[in-house]
Amino acid sequence: MIRTLCFFTALALPAQAETVVAIKTISANSMIKMDDITIIDQSIVGGESDPALFVGMEARVALYAGRAISISDVGLPAIIERNQRLPLVFRGGGITIRTDGRSLTRAGPGDSVRVMNLASRTTVFAILGDDGVAYVGEIDG
């Protein structure tokens, strides 16, 4: 009887949750360090509770002091800057074409990036690989 009462009493208590928030304003394209964030004892919709998800990541948008940080607000640090030359690879139908391109956007691994083919001056969308290559078409792991 006492165990049952304790169980129902525990269910009636409000659940405590934590949320990671910025301590100060973090500008877009800045690397997030441990001393830029803190954990508060409050559940905020869209927020995360694990600071490890954010440390070492790059802010994609401005993060304001006291506001929750969500996964969509951060990404891997950019490895390609706007106007930087990079290899452009097309794979499809059993063929591979390699050429030089120029990034029209700043991007990190796994991001979609606009790239101008320097030979044809055509703009394409590609996925930036970990190796700094812009891949169009079939992507091999």
PDB file of C-alpha atoms in Angstrom:
ATOM      1  CA  MET A   1       0.000   0.000   0.000  1.00  0.00           C
ATOM      2  CA  ILE A   2       2.779   2.450   0.916  1.00  0.00           C
ATOM      3  CA  ARG A   3       4.732   1.544  -2.259  1.00  0.00           C
ATOM      4  CA  THR A   4       1.676   2.240  -4.395  1.00  0.00           C
ATOM      5  CA  LEU A   5       1.140   5.584  -2.669  1.00  0.00           C
ATOM      6  CA  CYS A   6       4.810   6.547  -3.237  1.00  0.00           C
ATOM      7  CA  PHE A   7       4.522   5.565  -6.906  1.00  0.00           C
ATOM      8  CA  PHE A   8       1.455   7.740  -7.495  1.00  0.00           C
ATOM      9  CA  THR A   9       2.977  10.609  -5.509  1.00  0.00           C
ATOM     10  CA  ALA A  10       6.070  10.469  -7.742  1.00  0.00           C
ATOM     11  CA  LEU A  11       3.854  10.584 -10.824  1.00  0.00           C
ATOM     12  CA  ALA A  12       2.071  13.672  -9.512  1.00  0.00           C
ATOM     13  CA  LEU A  13       5.318  15.656  -9.100  1.00  0.00           C
ATOM     14  CA  PRO A  14       6.228  17.891 -12.043  1.00  0.00           C
ATOM     15  CA  ALA A  15       9.057  16.546 -14.188  1.00  0.00           C
ATOM     16  CA  GLN A  16      12.230  18.584 -13.936  1.00  0.00           C
ATOM     17  CA  ALA A  17      13.970  19.290 -17.213  1.00  0.00           C
ATOM     18  CA  GLU A  18      17.023  21.227 -18.243  1.00  0.00           C
ATOM     19  CA  THR A  19      17.704  23.349 -21.298  1.00  0.00           C
ATOM     20  CA  VAL A  20      20.934  24.692 -22.770  1.00  0.00           C
ATOM     21  CA  VAL A  21      20.895  28.479 -23.257  1.00  0.00           C
ATOM     22  CA  ALA A  22      23.450  31.023 -24.427  1.00  0.00           C
ATOM     23  CA  ILE A  23      25.137  33.058 -21.665  1.00  0.00           C
ATOM     24  CA  LYS A  24      25.857  35.928 -24.051  1.00  0.00           C
ATOM     25  CA  THR A  25      24.976  36.766 -27.637  1.00  0.00           C
ATOM     26  CA  ILE A  26      26.872  34.456 -29.992  1.00  0.00           C
ATOM     27  CA  SER A  27      27.140  35.838 -33.507  1.00  0.00           C
ATOM     28  CA  ALA A  28      26.439  33.723 -36.576  1.00  0.00           C
ATOM     29  CA  ASN A  29      29.461  31.811 -37.930  1.00  0.00           C
ATOM     30  CA  SER A  30      31.106  31.757 -34.472  1.00  0.00           C
ATOM     31  CA  MET A  31      32.403  28.604 -32.835  1.00  0.00           C
ATOM     32  CA  ILE A  32      30.509  27.703 -29.644  1.00  0.00           C
ATOM     33  CA  LYS A  33      32.667  27.142 -26.573  1.00  0.00           C
ATOM     34  CA  MET A  34      31.674  25.674 -23.211  1.00  0.00           C
ATOM     35  CA  ASP A  35      31.894  29.094 -21.544  1.00  0.00           C
ATOM     36  CA  ASP A  36      29.359  30.502 -24.063  1.00  0.00           C
ATOM     37  CA  ILE A  37      26.508  28.299 -22.795  1.00  0.00           C
ATOM     38  CA  THR A  38      24.880  27.173 -19.556  1.00  0.00           C
ATOM     39  CA  ILE A  39      22.129  24.807 -18.446  1.00  0.00           C
ATOM     40  CA  ILE A  40      18.988  26.120 -16.780  1.00  0.00           C
ATOM     41  CA  ASP A  41      16.443  24.101 -14.769  1.00  0.00           C
ATOM     42  CA  GLN A  42      13.596  24.774 -17.138  1.00  0.00           C
ATOM     43  CA  SER A  43      12.143  22.971 -20.119  1.00  0.00           C
ATOM     44  CA  ILE A  44      11.931  25.199 -23.195  1.00  0.00           C
ATOM     45  CA  VAL A  45      10.241  23.917 -26.334  1.00  0.00           C
ATOM     46  CA  GLY A  46      12.810  23.235 -29.057  1.00  0.00           C
ATOM     47  CA  GLY A  47      15.714  23.355 -26.611  1.00  0.00           C
ATOM     48  CA  GLU A  48      18.159  20.569 -25.828  1.00  0.00           C
ATOM     49  CA  SER A  49      19.556  19.452 -22.489  1.00  0.00           C
ATOM     50  CA  ASP A  50      22.970  18.145 -23.560  1.00  0.00           C
ATOM     51  CA  PRO A  51      25.655  20.846 -23.932  1.00  0.00           C
ATOM     52  CA  ALA A  52      27.901  18.363 -25.794  1.00  0.00           C
ATOM     53  CA  LEU A  53      25.585  18.762 -28.794  1.00  0.00           C
ATOM     54  CA  PHE A  54      26.711  22.390 -29.157  1.00  0.00           C
ATOM     55  CA  VAL A  55      30.324  22.712 -27.988  1.00  0.00           C
ATOM     56  CA  GLY A  56      32.627  22.834 -31.018  1.00  0.00           C
ATOM     57  CA  MET A  57      29.761  23.518 -33.414  1.00  0.00           C
ATOM     58  CA  GLU A  58      29.280  26.729 -35.374  1.00  0.00           C
ATOM     59  CA  ALA A  59      26.310  29.037 -34.847  1.00  0.00           C
ATOM     60  CA  ARG A  60      24.324  29.275 -38.096  1.00  0.00           C
ATOM     61  CA  VAL A  61      22.261  32.200 -36.739  1.00  0.00           C
ATOM     62  CA  ALA A  62      22.764  34.724 -33.956  1.00  0.00           C
ATOM     63  CA  LEU A  63      22.130  33.071 -30.577  1.00  0.00           C
ATOM     64  CA  TYR A  64      20.839  35.477 -27.943  1.00  0.00           C
ATOM     65  CA  ALA A  65      21.617  35.422 -24.217  1.00  0.00           C
ATOM     66  CA  GLY A  66      19.065  33.511 -22.158  1.00  0.00           C
ATOM     67  CA  ARG A  67      17.401  31.868 -25.157  1.00  0.00           C
ATOM     68  CA  ALA A  68      17.358  28.132 -25.779  1.00  0.00           C
ATOM     69  CA  ILE A  69      19.644  26.758 -28.479  1.00  0.00           C
ATOM     70  CA  SER A  70      18.216  24.178 -30.864  1.00  0.00           C
ATOM     71  CA  ILE A  71      19.992  21.723 -33.133  1.00  0.00           C
ATOM     72  CA  SER A  72      18.833  23.651 -36.213  1.00  0.00           C
ATOM     73  CA  ASP A  73      20.675  26.755 -34.910  1.00  0.00           C
ATOM     74  CA  VAL A  74      24.092  25.088 -35.219  1.00  0.00           C
ATOM     75  CA  GLY A  75      26.117  23.048 -37.690  1.00  0.00           C
ATOM     76  CA  LEU A  76      29.545  21.683 -38.333  1.00  0.00           C
ATOM     77  CA  PRO A  77      32.166  24.412 -38.745  1.00  0.00           C
ATOM     78  CA  ALA A  78      32.475  25.694 -42.314  1.00  0.00           C
ATOM     79  CA  ILE A  79      35.369  24.292 -44.318  1.00  0.00           C
ATOM     80  CA  ILE A  80      34.574  26.252 -47.487  1.00  0.00           C
ATOM     81  CA  GLU A  81      34.241  30.032 -47.634  1.00  0.00           C
ATOM     82  CA  ARG A  82      32.310  32.026 -50.220  1.00  0.00           C
ATOM     83  CA  ASN A  83      34.279  32.461 -53.497  1.00  0.00           C
ATOM     84  CA  GLN A  84      36.716  29.690 -52.580  1.00  0.00           C
ATOM     85  CA  ARG A  85      37.822  27.326 -55.364  1.00  0.00           C
ATOM     86  CA  LEU A  86      37.036  23.666 -54.817  1.00  0.00           C
ATOM     87  CA  PRO A  87      36.819  20.410 -56.763  1.00  0.00           C
ATOM     88  CA  LEU A  88      33.390  19.751 -58.289  1.00  0.00           C
ATOM     89  CA  VAL A  89      32.520  16.104 -58.952  1.00  0.00           C
ATOM     90  CA  PHE A  90      29.524  14.763 -60.874  1.00  0.00           C
ATOM     91  CA  ARG A  91      28.695  11.076 -60.542  1.00  0.00           C
ATOM     92  CA  GLY A  92      25.884   9.385 -62.381  1.00  0.00           C
ATOM     93  CA  GLY A  93      25.167   6.608 -64.847  1.00  0.00           C
ATOM     94  CA  GLY A  94      28.514   4.968 -64.185  1.00  0.00           C
ATOM     95  CA  ILE A  95      30.586   8.024 -65.099  1.00  0.00           C
ATOM     96  CA  THR A  96      32.508  10.534 -63.011  1.00  0.00           C
ATOM     97  CA  ILE A  97      33.337  14.053 -64.180  1.00  0.00           C
ATOM     98  CA  ARG A  98      35.765  16.207 -62.195  1.00  0.00           C
ATOM     99  CA  THR A  99      36.196  19.923 -62.735  1.00  0.00           C
ATOM    100  CA  ASP A 100      37.009  23.087 -60.830  1.00  0.00           C
ATOM    101  CA  GLY A 101      34.299  25.099 -59.144  1.00  0.00           C
ATOM    102  CA  ARG A 102      33.858  28.235 -57.076  1.00  0.00           C
ATOM    103  CA  SER A 103      31.703  28.158 -53.968  1.00  0.00           C
ATOM    104  CA  LEU A 104      28.962  30.781 -53.979  1.00  0.00           C
ATOM    105  CA  THR A 105      28.106  30.113 -50.330  1.00  0.00           C
ATOM    106  CA  ARG A 106      29.900  29.301 -47.101  1.00  0.00           C
ATOM    107  CA  ALA A 107      29.411  25.672 -46.041  1.00  0.00           C
ATOM    108  CA  GLY A 108      30.388  22.843 -43.737  1.00  0.00           C
ATOM    109  CA  PRO A 109      30.483  19.088 -44.357  1.00  0.00           C
ATOM    110  CA  GLY A 110      27.079  17.735 -45.387  1.00  0.00           C
ATOM    111  CA  ASP A 111      25.681  21.165 -46.265  1.00  0.00           C
ATOM    112  CA  SER A 112      24.095  21.989 -49.587  1.00  0.00           C
ATOM    113  CA  VAL A 113      26.320  24.472 -51.387  1.00  0.00           C
ATOM    114  CA  ARG A 114      25.866  26.486 -54.580  1.00  0.00           C
ATOM    115  CA  VAL A 115      28.873  26.031 -56.835  1.00  0.00           C
ATOM    116  CA  MET A 116      29.726  27.636 -60.158  1.00  0.00           C
ATOM    117  CA  ASN A 117      31.390  25.299 -62.639  1.00  0.00           C
ATOM    118  CA  LEU A 118      34.379  27.396 -63.757  1.00  0.00           C
ATOM    119  CA  ALA A 119      34.536  25.721 -67.189  1.00  0.00           C
ATOM    120  CA  SER A 120      30.894  26.266 -68.187  1.00  0.00           C
ATOM    121  CA  ARG A 121      29.922  29.088 -65.777  1.00  0.00           C
ATOM    122  CA  THR A 122      26.861  27.016 -64.828  1.00  0.00           C
ATOM    123  CA  THR A 123      25.641  27.147 -61.232  1.00  0.00           C
ATOM    124  CA  VAL A 124      24.719  23.856 -59.568  1.00  0.00           C
ATOM    125  CA  PHE A 125      23.715  22.720 -56.100  1.00  0.00           C
ATOM    126  CA  ALA A 126      26.029  20.166 -54.542  1.00  0.00           C
ATOM    127  CA  ILE A 127      26.612  18.450 -51.213  1.00  0.00           C
ATOM    128  CA  LEU A 128      29.908  19.324 -49.566  1.00  0.00           C
ATOM    129  CA  GLY A 129      31.859  16.246 -48.513  1.00  0.00           C
ATOM    130  CA  ASP A 130      34.118  15.953 -45.477  1.00  0.00           C
ATOM    131  CA  ASP A 131      37.011  16.123 -47.938  1.00  0.00           C
ATOM    132  CA  GLY A 132      36.040  19.617 -49.180  1.00  0.00           C
ATOM    133  CA  VAL A 133      34.757  18.297 -52.517  1.00  0.00           C
ATOM    134  CA  ALA A 134      31.369  19.410 -53.872  1.00  0.00           C
ATOM    135  CA  TYR A 135      29.447  16.331 -55.071  1.00  0.00           C
ATOM    136  CA  VAL A 136      26.610  16.461 -57.596  1.00  0.00           C
ATOM    137  CA  GLY A 137      24.594  13.341 -58.409  1.00  0.00           C
ATOM    138  CA  GLU A 138      25.236   9.988 -56.762  1.00  0.00           C
ATOM    139  CA  ILE A 139      27.254  10.296 -53.582  1.00  0.00           C
ATOM    140  CA  ASP A 140      29.434   7.418 -52.397  1.00  0.00           C
ATOM    141  CA  GLY A 141      29.811   7.396 -48.578  1.00  0.00           C
TER     142      GLY A 141
END
